[in-house]
Amino acid sequence: MNNPLLDWRGPTPPWQDIRPEHLLPAIETIVAENRSLVADLLAQENPDWNALITPLEAADNRLSKAFQPGSHLHSVQNTPQWRDAYESCLPVLTAYSSEMGQNHALFEAYRRIASEKQQLDPAQRMLLDHGLRDFKLSGVALPPPQQERYREIQQRLAELGNRFERQLLDATDRWQCHIEDESRLAGLPESARRMAAAKASDKQLSGWLFGLDFPSFDAVMTHADQRDWRAEVYRAYTTRASDQSAPGDLDNAPLMREILALKAEEARLLGYANFAELSLASKMAESPAQVEEFLLELAAKARPAAEAELQELQAFAASLGGPETLQPWDLAYYAEKLKQQRFGLEEEQLKAYFALPRVLEGLFDAAQKLFGARFRQTDLPCWHEHVMAFEVLDEQGQLLAWFYLDPYAREQKRGGAWMNDVAGRFKGPDGLQLPIATLTCNFAPPSGDQPALLTHSDAVTLFHEFGHGLQHMLTRIDYLGVSGINGVPWDAVELPSQFMENWCWEAESLAQFARHHATDEPIPTQWIEQIRASRVFHAGLSAMRQIELALFDLRLHRAAEAPDVETVLQQVRDEVSVLRPPIWNRFANSFSHIFAGGYAAGYYSYKWAEVLAADAFEAFREVGIFDAEMGQRFRECILEPGGSEQAMELFKRFRGREPSVDALLRQDGLLANEGS
């Protein structure tokens, strides 16, 4: 069988040729060849960097280039065939990773090469430092029985994390609300109705069909006048994959308990008091105590604003004849109405000025002005008709990278938004390999003859994910393990993404790309001012929600033994929640960031990096948001180095000092509460 995942020679993956049946044979072939290669390399007498690390990076690169396209397709077209193919690879990859991480001869070879630091450049030294750390975190120093137990834990965690994500996706896709009485749609904008009608038509149904994909959920929660319908959809969304939803075969709670128990055991095996300590061994933050102090300090400063915002919203809802005591399914609905009253903003009117093609133009224009990067759409093969492919070029027209944008929600596609790397920059035996990134979102698709119209929040999401992509695509580091996003600590990796969000809030930027999709008229100046003013709208409530999630995650993983998830969640809510969700809310069962992603004991990273991003952006406020010299400085200090230097040192090189939390408080309009 001709296998396109084995040594694809073109510049980008042959997406049109990749099938589920290609994935496992490619992985098994490369893993077997890599094992033989490692044995041959270690048979050398005292191999140096070029004799050991360079061929190992090339081997890792080949394996990644085989697995990453399949992993991506599993996320965006989650058919039974892709599930089987992806899941069959997890034991093979996990066993291989643990085996390499516990290879004592390889560890000693790394140590010896690392001792010759005077012969290495800083990026090489950082790659070796990361490698030595990861050997230790893989149990290289453990006795054989404990090494075996570590490998068993890794295998099981890989299986459980995948099952968690799979059951969440199935639970999300399974729930549908078919409506034929148009009166129930009162309050919904025309775009939401068209989207629901198209869904119904796709299923050969009359009327309108709503699901739990985010565009559907958000439309109902924000606009539906019928409170009981909002409550129904809220309950379905917040009880996905739990004991509160039917059928019970998709309950994630048992998986969560086992995941937490295994992570606690893993930490003990490696000599840590808890998994939070283990997690922070590779992050910027120094200790769980430091993270908790950071979160509680932010909570103290945000709480007064959050309480005032909730009180005001309750009074506003009551003035409209709404409930005096708001429930969670009321917040977005009345907040939207309050925003309209205060700022004159109506989401549906705003969407007309945020057509995806124009938002992309604004995004690319900002990146060109700031970083000298240009973007050109190309006709590379893609995996779906909606996907767009782009070349990334420098000022001289030299190719730097490629990326793909998969913008719209559809069935069998993982929810949310993310950037992933298909290939990293790497200078190997075959020459220079350029980065390839995928940007995946779940926006409402085009409708009829209209282009896809984004909410302002959607535009912020696109800029956010593109920030991740910029760090991966504009790197100048040639060592795979520390180029692009590779090797960047989890609590620093959100810096470029949150930094780029700012260009969705600034008047100078919005005036250039926010134009009416039908008339090309620029967005009214007063609307820009209202958008800017709305940035701090309910900033306190938003901050407290993020702090609640981060504190919940941290405390789950600070326990020496697996705690009861709901008990920890309720205790955190007792401490920091401003509006308590109902007791039947099972939010944790869909918290895939920490149970199926890489954010276990690391969700605080979003707030941590917000501080970095807000402080970095203040440097642009001082000289101009499109200042090319400052943009080049950011590119050289933050984007190009990737993970080749310590994140704090890179930030200080850019800013001239350590970050200040006051920048975030100023951005969110919360600094006035500092003394509260």
XYZ file of C-alpha atoms in Angstrom:
676
model
C 0.000 0.000 0.000
C 1.338 3.401 -0.998
C 1.309 5.407 2.237
C 1.318 9.208 1.878
C 2.222 9.657 5.559
C 5.597 7.996 5.013
C 8.062 10.596 3.848
C 5.697 12.988 2.105
C 8.080 14.908 -0.093
C 5.977 17.890 -1.065
C 6.135 21.086 0.972
C 2.788 20.366 2.668
C 0.793 17.217 3.486
C -1.088 15.526 0.630
C -4.375 15.953 2.482
C -6.419 14.639 -0.442
C -4.628 11.281 -0.289
C -4.535 10.649 3.469
C -6.918 7.965 4.723
C -7.512 6.515 8.207
C -5.949 3.207 7.171
C -2.632 4.971 6.496
C -2.060 6.237 10.031
C -1.218 3.173 12.143
C 1.047 1.478 9.550
C 3.004 4.728 9.153
C 3.437 5.138 12.893
C 4.437 1.505 13.450
C 6.953 1.661 10.598
C 8.610 4.858 11.787
C 8.677 3.834 15.454
C 10.403 0.554 14.552
C 12.928 2.368 12.380
C 13.536 4.967 15.098
C 14.237 2.258 17.675
C 16.875 0.766 15.395
C 18.322 4.200 14.733
C 18.657 4.995 18.446
C 20.466 1.707 19.049
C 22.874 2.453 16.198
C 23.512 5.996 17.404
C 24.259 4.847 20.939
C 26.697 2.244 19.606
C 28.964 5.105 18.558
C 31.801 6.073 20.863
C 31.014 9.399 22.523
C 28.801 10.845 19.762
C 28.674 14.639 19.614
C 25.744 16.917 18.738
C 25.919 16.265 15.010
C 26.317 12.528 15.475
C 23.470 12.108 18.000
C 21.091 15.042 18.465
C 20.749 16.019 14.803
C 19.710 12.519 13.624
C 17.435 12.135 16.675
C 15.675 15.400 15.816
C 15.298 14.196 12.229
C 13.745 10.955 13.503
C 11.363 12.861 15.786
C 10.479 15.134 12.892
C 9.591 12.229 10.616
C 7.372 10.691 13.262
C 5.639 14.017 13.916
C 5.048 14.605 10.201
C 3.344 11.223 9.982
C 1.180 11.598 13.075
C 0.210 15.283 13.096
C -1.826 15.251 9.865
C -3.734 12.190 11.057
C -4.262 13.686 14.499
C -5.593 16.859 12.907
C -7.984 14.992 10.619
C -9.224 13.036 13.628
C -10.135 16.382 15.262
C -11.892 17.969 12.294
C -13.654 14.956 10.734
C -14.226 12.665 13.680
C -15.625 9.650 11.837
C -15.594 6.156 13.349
C -12.768 5.275 10.959
C -10.590 8.198 12.058
C -11.353 7.457 15.691
C -10.200 3.881 15.337
C -7.067 4.924 13.478
C -6.151 7.626 16.001
C -6.875 5.512 19.063
C -4.880 2.581 17.701
C -1.803 4.838 17.515
C -1.943 6.079 21.104
C -0.524 2.918 22.767
C 2.266 2.729 20.193
C 3.277 6.366 20.605
C 2.931 6.391 24.379
C 5.055 3.247 24.759
C 7.703 4.675 22.437
C 7.788 8.010 24.266
C 8.133 6.354 27.669
C 10.780 3.995 26.333
C 12.886 6.870 24.966
C 12.364 8.908 28.126
C 13.622 6.023 30.271
C 16.585 5.128 28.054
C 19.448 5.591 30.504
C 22.172 5.316 27.866
C 20.485 8.065 25.857
C 20.160 10.166 29.003
C 23.873 9.797 29.728
C 24.725 10.751 26.152
C 22.634 13.928 26.528
C 24.378 14.708 29.807
C 27.792 14.317 28.282
C 26.994 16.549 25.300
C 25.392 19.124 27.609
C 28.589 19.254 29.675
C 30.425 20.607 26.628
C 28.485 23.882 26.748
C 31.264 26.025 25.337
C 30.815 24.251 21.999
C 27.069 24.881 21.828
C 24.936 27.900 20.978
C 22.166 29.060 23.379
C 19.387 27.285 21.457
C 21.302 24.018 21.533
C 21.895 24.367 25.262
C 18.204 25.053 25.877
C 17.191 22.016 23.820
C 19.514 19.838 25.887
C 18.280 21.383 29.150
C 14.702 20.579 28.141
C 15.734 17.083 27.152
C 17.469 16.372 30.466
C 14.474 17.722 32.372
C 12.111 15.551 30.351
C 14.235 12.443 30.945
C 13.835 13.001 34.684
C 10.112 13.664 34.325
C 9.827 10.389 32.399
C 11.293 8.396 35.294
C 14.752 7.710 33.891
C 16.152 7.516 37.432
C 13.434 5.214 38.805
C 13.987 1.532 39.650
C 12.678 -0.831 36.934
C 9.380 -1.725 38.686
C 8.511 1.947 39.105
C 9.513 2.682 35.539
C 7.103 -0.004 34.417
C 4.345 1.518 36.527
C 5.095 4.947 35.055
C 4.685 3.510 31.551
C 1.389 1.898 32.520
C 0.151 5.238 33.857
C 1.074 7.057 30.650
C -0.710 4.460 28.531
C -3.841 4.678 30.594
C -3.841 8.484 30.713
C -3.582 8.645 26.928
C -6.555 6.301 26.611
C -8.644 8.160 29.205
C -7.957 11.611 27.774
C -8.997 10.472 24.329
C -12.165 8.839 25.685
C -13.023 12.026 27.578
C -12.812 14.102 24.379
C -14.667 11.485 22.346
C -17.554 11.209 24.810
C -17.820 14.996 25.040
C -18.025 15.301 21.257
C -20.637 12.528 21.069
C -22.689 14.104 23.851
C -22.513 17.473 22.103
C -23.585 16.062 18.738
C -26.288 13.822 20.196
C -28.465 16.555 21.684
C -30.695 18.373 19.216
C -33.719 20.594 19.510
C -36.093 20.478 16.542
C -38.521 23.419 16.426
C -41.460 23.864 14.050
C -43.340 26.583 15.946
C -41.717 29.831 14.836
C -43.020 31.708 17.869
C -40.405 29.912 19.978
C -37.703 31.706 18.016
C -38.746 35.127 19.268
C -35.705 37.338 19.769
C -33.359 35.302 17.586
C -31.663 37.282 14.813
C -32.209 36.354 11.194
C -28.706 34.896 10.842
C -29.338 32.415 13.667
C -32.659 31.417 12.127
C -31.046 30.841 8.738
C -28.321 28.728 10.312
C -30.894 26.597 12.163
C -33.072 26.249 9.051
C -30.053 25.061 7.070
C -29.293 22.478 9.766
C -32.859 21.205 9.619
C -32.769 21.048 5.830
C -29.539 19.043 5.940
C -31.403 16.458 8.044
C -34.462 16.514 5.724
C -36.493 18.218 8.459
C -38.869 21.148 8.305
C -38.502 24.151 10.583
C -35.338 24.793 12.560
C -32.746 22.576 14.216
C -30.538 23.683 17.095
C -27.664 21.819 18.682
C -24.991 22.350 21.319
C -22.300 23.545 18.931
C -21.221 26.963 20.136
C -22.863 29.101 17.406
C -26.246 27.490 18.191
C -25.775 27.627 21.950
C -24.591 31.227 21.922
C -27.453 32.395 19.718
C -30.070 30.946 22.070
C -28.409 32.116 25.290
C -27.854 35.635 23.993
C -31.059 36.332 22.080
C -33.930 33.902 22.769
C -36.806 35.678 24.510
C -38.300 32.438 25.839
C -36.653 31.981 29.214
C -37.669 28.338 29.540
C -35.971 27.556 26.226
C -32.790 29.290 27.365
C -32.913 27.231 30.553
C -33.411 24.014 28.567
C -30.428 24.703 26.310
C -28.263 25.845 29.226
C -29.028 22.654 31.127
C -28.250 20.477 28.119
C -24.963 22.304 27.506
C -23.730 22.288 31.098
C -24.635 18.667 31.763
C -23.007 17.180 28.671
C -21.254 13.865 29.267
C -22.542 13.610 32.847
C -24.921 11.730 35.094
C -27.460 14.505 34.484
C -27.740 13.852 30.737
C -29.220 10.880 28.953
C -28.091 8.345 28.061
C -25.605 7.676 30.811
C -23.125 5.750 28.705
C -21.270 9.014 27.997
C -20.696 10.083 31.612
C -17.160 11.464 31.934
C -17.135 11.421 35.756
C -15.506 7.972 36.137
C -12.821 8.991 33.650
C -12.132 12.188 35.596
C -11.703 10.315 38.865
C -9.272 7.864 37.326
C -7.318 10.605 35.517
C -6.839 12.530 38.764
C -5.800 9.400 40.659
C -3.255 8.467 38.013
C -1.805 11.972 37.844
C -1.402 12.026 41.628
C 0.312 8.640 41.497
C 2.589 9.791 38.671
C 3.652 12.816 40.735
C 4.468 10.628 43.751
C 6.503 8.256 41.592
C 8.618 11.158 40.396
C 9.136 12.584 43.876
C 6.615 15.440 43.826
C 4.047 16.103 46.524
C 1.258 16.477 43.944
C 0.662 16.817 40.231
C 0.584 20.617 40.377
C 4.230 20.604 41.477
C 5.087 18.222 38.643
C 3.229 20.348 36.106
C 5.024 23.536 37.133
C 8.446 21.910 36.726
C 8.289 22.947 33.052
C 6.487 26.294 33.420
C 7.374 29.907 34.218
C 5.611 29.916 37.592
C 7.794 28.697 40.417
C 5.311 26.907 42.687
C 1.612 26.109 43.181
C 1.640 28.494 46.159
C 2.819 31.324 43.907
C 0.078 30.564 41.374
C -2.614 30.448 44.045
C -1.403 33.735 45.507
C -1.498 35.287 42.027
C -5.075 34.086 41.428
C -6.376 35.161 44.819
C -4.781 38.593 44.445
C -6.560 39.034 41.125
C -9.803 37.779 42.661
C -9.593 40.343 45.461
C -9.207 43.122 42.913
C -11.908 41.871 40.531
C -14.589 40.873 43.050
C -15.908 44.377 43.914
C -16.392 45.144 40.229
C -18.002 41.739 39.582
C -20.460 42.147 42.456
C -21.401 45.634 41.293
C -21.856 44.401 37.722
C -24.157 41.579 38.819
C -26.213 43.887 41.037
C -26.621 46.354 38.191
C -27.633 43.591 35.773
C -30.225 42.243 38.204
C -31.754 45.693 38.591
C -31.742 46.190 34.831
C -33.457 42.839 34.210
C -36.104 43.617 36.801
C -36.736 46.976 35.127
C -37.584 45.118 31.919
C -40.012 42.836 33.722
C -37.458 40.047 34.013
C -36.644 37.955 37.088
C -35.386 39.769 40.176
C -32.989 36.909 40.822
C -30.980 36.104 37.753
C -30.005 32.571 36.843
C -27.003 31.631 34.686
C -29.227 31.258 31.600
C -30.293 34.890 32.027
C -26.859 36.509 32.104
C -25.953 36.639 28.409
C -29.517 37.605 27.431
C -29.806 40.607 29.722
C -26.149 41.535 29.330
C -26.716 41.843 25.580
C -29.694 44.120 26.175
C -27.752 46.216 28.684
C -24.892 46.565 26.204
C -27.346 47.728 23.563
C -28.757 50.321 25.947
C -25.395 51.528 27.226
C -23.295 51.421 24.083
C -25.871 51.311 21.331
C -24.372 48.037 20.197
C -26.479 45.271 18.735
C -24.629 42.097 17.856
C -26.579 41.450 14.674
C -25.881 44.938 13.336
C -22.216 44.631 14.247
C -21.856 41.285 12.454
C -22.545 42.982 9.134
C -19.189 44.749 9.552
C -17.222 41.622 10.422
C -17.450 39.441 7.344
C -14.722 36.824 7.506
C -12.941 37.914 4.298
C -12.574 41.486 5.565
C -11.507 40.392 9.047
C -8.813 38.247 7.437
C -7.661 41.271 5.435
C -7.382 43.270 8.644
C -5.537 40.453 10.356
C -3.022 40.092 7.541
C -2.597 43.842 7.237
C -1.760 44.146 10.934
C 0.768 41.303 10.715
C 2.421 42.885 7.676
C 2.690 46.337 9.248
C 3.978 44.998 12.544
C 6.139 42.062 11.584
C 6.796 42.439 7.868
C 4.981 39.186 7.053
C 2.732 38.890 4.000
C 0.025 36.297 3.379
C -1.112 34.947 0.041
C -3.910 32.462 -0.487
C -2.889 29.435 -2.499
C -4.585 26.400 -4.033
C -2.862 23.737 -1.964
C -4.931 20.577 -1.401
C -7.130 20.775 1.722
C -9.252 18.343 3.740
C -12.606 20.148 3.345
C -14.119 22.519 0.834
C -14.304 25.313 3.414
C -10.605 25.191 4.297
C -8.302 27.939 3.011
C -4.526 27.600 2.540
C -2.021 30.454 2.695
C 1.650 31.074 2.064
C 3.551 33.252 4.537
C 6.190 35.487 2.942
C 8.736 37.980 4.223
C 9.288 41.540 2.887
C 11.420 40.224 0.023
C 8.851 37.620 -0.983
C 10.789 34.708 0.494
C 8.605 31.847 1.716
C 8.557 31.492 5.514
C 5.695 29.073 6.259
C 2.249 27.790 5.304
C -0.977 27.740 7.225
C -4.507 26.443 6.811
C -7.689 28.032 8.148
C -10.683 25.763 8.860
C -13.215 28.370 10.017
C -16.723 26.888 10.297
C -18.603 24.631 12.697
C -19.856 21.298 11.377
C -20.788 17.897 12.713
C -17.960 15.514 13.626
C -15.648 18.454 14.227
C -14.229 19.186 17.664
C -15.650 22.337 19.229
C -13.688 25.414 20.205
C -10.769 27.075 18.465
C -7.115 26.093 18.361
C -3.835 26.350 16.498
C -1.787 23.241 15.865
C 1.534 22.589 14.183
C 1.723 20.085 11.354
C 5.453 20.663 10.986
C 8.009 22.842 12.728
C 10.958 24.768 11.394
C 13.905 22.394 11.293
C 17.246 22.364 9.534
C 18.033 18.708 9.018
C 19.875 16.429 6.644
C 17.454 17.293 3.817
C 17.814 21.050 4.244
C 15.519 23.622 5.841
C 11.969 22.519 6.645
C 9.514 25.412 6.955
C 6.696 25.549 9.530
C 3.136 24.476 8.755
C 0.272 25.527 11.035
C -3.458 24.820 11.151
C -5.918 27.350 12.591
C -9.271 25.811 13.465
C -12.397 27.707 14.540
C -16.117 26.976 14.781
C -17.806 30.075 13.373
C -21.262 30.124 11.824
C -20.855 29.296 8.114
C -21.938 31.490 5.182
C -25.658 31.618 4.535
C -27.158 31.964 1.092
C -25.320 34.674 -0.818
C -23.920 36.207 2.375
C -20.342 35.632 3.462
C -19.699 34.263 6.932
C -20.511 37.067 9.355
C -18.590 36.990 12.618
C -19.464 38.418 15.974
C -16.868 40.778 17.381
C -16.026 38.000 19.831
C -15.422 35.664 16.871
C -13.015 38.197 15.397
C -11.137 38.335 18.705
C -10.907 34.526 18.642
C -9.471 34.563 15.118
C -6.827 37.140 16.060
C -6.030 35.085 19.179
C -5.393 31.837 17.329
C -3.450 33.683 14.664
C -1.132 34.970 17.398
C -0.238 31.364 18.211
C 0.312 30.795 14.518
C 2.648 33.779 14.223
C 4.917 32.441 16.948
C 5.088 29.105 15.175
C 5.451 30.468 11.633
C 7.872 33.373 12.172
C 10.444 31.513 14.250
C 14.083 31.703 13.180
C 15.248 28.737 15.252
C 16.418 25.707 13.282
C 16.283 23.092 16.076
C 12.932 21.324 16.090
C 12.595 20.964 19.868
C 12.772 24.725 20.523
C 11.500 26.306 17.289
C 8.129 28.000 17.030
C 5.814 26.999 19.852
C 7.982 23.979 20.710
C 9.622 24.291 24.091
C 7.643 27.407 25.068
C 6.261 27.037 28.627
C 2.485 26.613 28.820
C 2.121 29.772 30.892
C 3.999 31.824 28.278
C 2.572 30.303 25.102
C -0.599 32.423 25.378
C 1.380 35.686 25.262
C 1.398 36.176 21.452
C -2.222 35.058 21.113
C -3.643 37.366 23.766
C -1.358 40.134 22.558
C -2.845 39.975 19.040
C -6.394 40.312 20.378
C -5.717 44.002 21.013
C -5.977 44.860 17.308
C -9.680 43.949 17.469
C -10.255 46.690 20.049
C -8.234 49.597 18.711
C -9.915 52.351 16.644
C -7.036 52.652 14.192
C -7.213 48.954 13.407
C -11.006 48.573 13.343
C -11.391 51.549 11.024
C -9.348 49.702 8.420
C -11.098 46.348 8.257
C -14.566 46.640 9.852
C -16.619 47.419 6.751
C -20.174 46.482 5.789
C -20.168 43.270 3.781
C -22.768 44.531 1.284
C -22.008 48.265 0.930
C -18.319 48.376 1.915
C -19.156 51.324 4.164
C -16.756 51.645 7.104
C -18.120 50.919 10.534
C -19.494 54.137 12.068
C -16.959 55.961 14.224
C -19.320 56.062 17.166
C -19.670 52.273 16.993
C -15.913 51.903 17.204
C -15.908 54.017 20.346
C -18.736 51.921 21.731
C -16.853 48.690 20.976
C -13.798 50.082 22.740
C -15.861 51.173 25.722
C -17.503 47.738 25.879
C -14.129 46.051 26.423
C -14.408 46.591 30.153
C -18.122 45.700 30.192
C -18.513 42.998 32.844
C -14.724 42.676 33.056
C -15.081 41.834 36.734
C -17.516 38.975 36.096
C -15.353 37.661 33.284
C -12.201 37.786 35.412
C -13.878 36.006 38.318
C -15.089 33.246 36.005
C -11.568 32.650 34.676
C -10.135 32.740 38.192
C -12.742 30.203 39.310
C -11.703 27.791 36.552
C -8.004 28.272 37.216
C -8.332 27.870 40.965
C -10.500 24.778 40.541
C -7.900 23.232 38.227
C -5.013 24.099 40.529
C -6.666 22.724 43.675
C -7.761 19.539 41.936
C -4.119 18.875 41.155
C -2.610 20.114 44.423
C -4.219 17.247 46.292
C -1.911 14.379 47.219
C -4.691 11.915 46.411
C -7.477 12.203 43.857
C -10.108 14.515 45.389
C -13.833 14.492 44.773
C -14.295 16.760 41.770
C -17.651 18.245 42.734
C -16.534 18.884 46.315
C -13.504 20.861 45.139
C -15.608 22.758 42.622
C -18.209 23.735 45.207
C -15.497 24.825 47.655
C -13.914 27.045 45.009
C -17.314 28.474 44.136
C -17.944 29.196 47.813
C -14.779 31.272 47.755
C -14.866 33.111 44.439
C -18.200 32.682 42.618
C -20.373 35.749 42.305
C -23.352 33.884 40.817
C -23.583 30.211 41.791
C -24.647 27.789 39.065
C -27.331 25.206 39.924
C -26.223 22.133 41.858
C -26.936 19.964 38.808
C -24.452 21.903 36.666
C -21.697 19.498 35.560
C -19.320 21.951 33.916
C -16.289 19.875 34.959
C -17.425 16.970 32.746
C -16.721 19.106 29.667
C -13.544 20.785 30.953
C -11.428 19.174 28.265
C -8.592 21.669 28.720
C -7.513 19.895 31.895
C -8.861 16.372 31.408
C -8.048 15.849 27.724
C -5.695 18.678 26.833
C -2.396 19.961 28.108
C -3.679 22.382 30.730
C -3.839 20.146 33.818
C -2.619 22.349 36.696
C -1.984 24.950 34.009
C -5.284 26.683 33.296
C -3.976 29.655 35.251
C -1.765 30.207 32.194
C -4.489 32.257 30.523
C -4.535 34.867 33.304
C -0.760 34.651 33.768
C -0.164 35.326 30.077
C -2.824 38.059 30.060
C -0.519 40.008 32.354
C 2.368 39.521 29.933
C 0.238 40.426 26.911
C -1.315 43.540 28.467
C 2.080 44.807 29.559
C 3.615 44.076 26.138
C 0.809 45.928 24.372
C 1.301 49.010 26.539
C 4.672 49.378 24.800
C 2.741 49.838 21.528
C 0.319 52.294 23.096
C 3.302 54.445 23.930
C 4.557 54.682 20.314
C 1.616 53.678 18.069
C -0.160 50.386 17.583
C 1.302 49.895 14.087
C 4.794 51.089 14.931
C 7.039 48.959 12.721
C 10.111 49.376 14.895
C 8.273 48.161 17.990
C 6.721 45.363 15.939
C 10.136 44.244 14.792
C 11.322 44.323 18.397
C 8.404 42.098 19.451
C 9.122 39.765 16.555
C 12.805 39.474 17.462
C 12.298 39.156 21.240
C 9.117 37.053 21.462
C 8.142 35.450 18.147
C 11.397 34.430 16.520
C 13.189 32.801 19.509
C 10.403 30.258 20.147
C 11.388 28.116 23.114
C 15.125 28.635 22.667
C 15.484 30.944 25.704
C 13.801 31.418 29.074
C 10.423 33.083 28.595
C 10.952 35.657 31.340
C 14.325 36.647 29.916
C 12.767 37.168 26.503
C 9.995 39.305 27.979
C 12.492 41.436 29.901
C 14.538 41.861 26.730
C 11.445 43.219 24.991
C 10.061 45.352 27.817
C 13.239 46.213 29.704
C 11.793 44.919 32.978
C 9.587 42.205 34.481
C 5.846 42.360 33.745
C 3.447 44.313 35.926
C -0.035 43.083 36.846
C -1.197 46.706 36.788
C -1.197 46.610 32.977
C -3.912 43.942 33.001
C -5.897 45.789 35.658
C -5.759 48.963 33.570
C -6.833 47.069 30.448
C -9.817 45.586 32.273
C -10.759 48.823 34.028
C -10.148 47.245 37.437
C -7.247 49.299 38.729
C -9.577 51.578 40.638
C -10.467 48.604 42.833
C -6.854 47.955 43.814
C -7.344 49.186 47.346
C -10.573 47.290 47.894
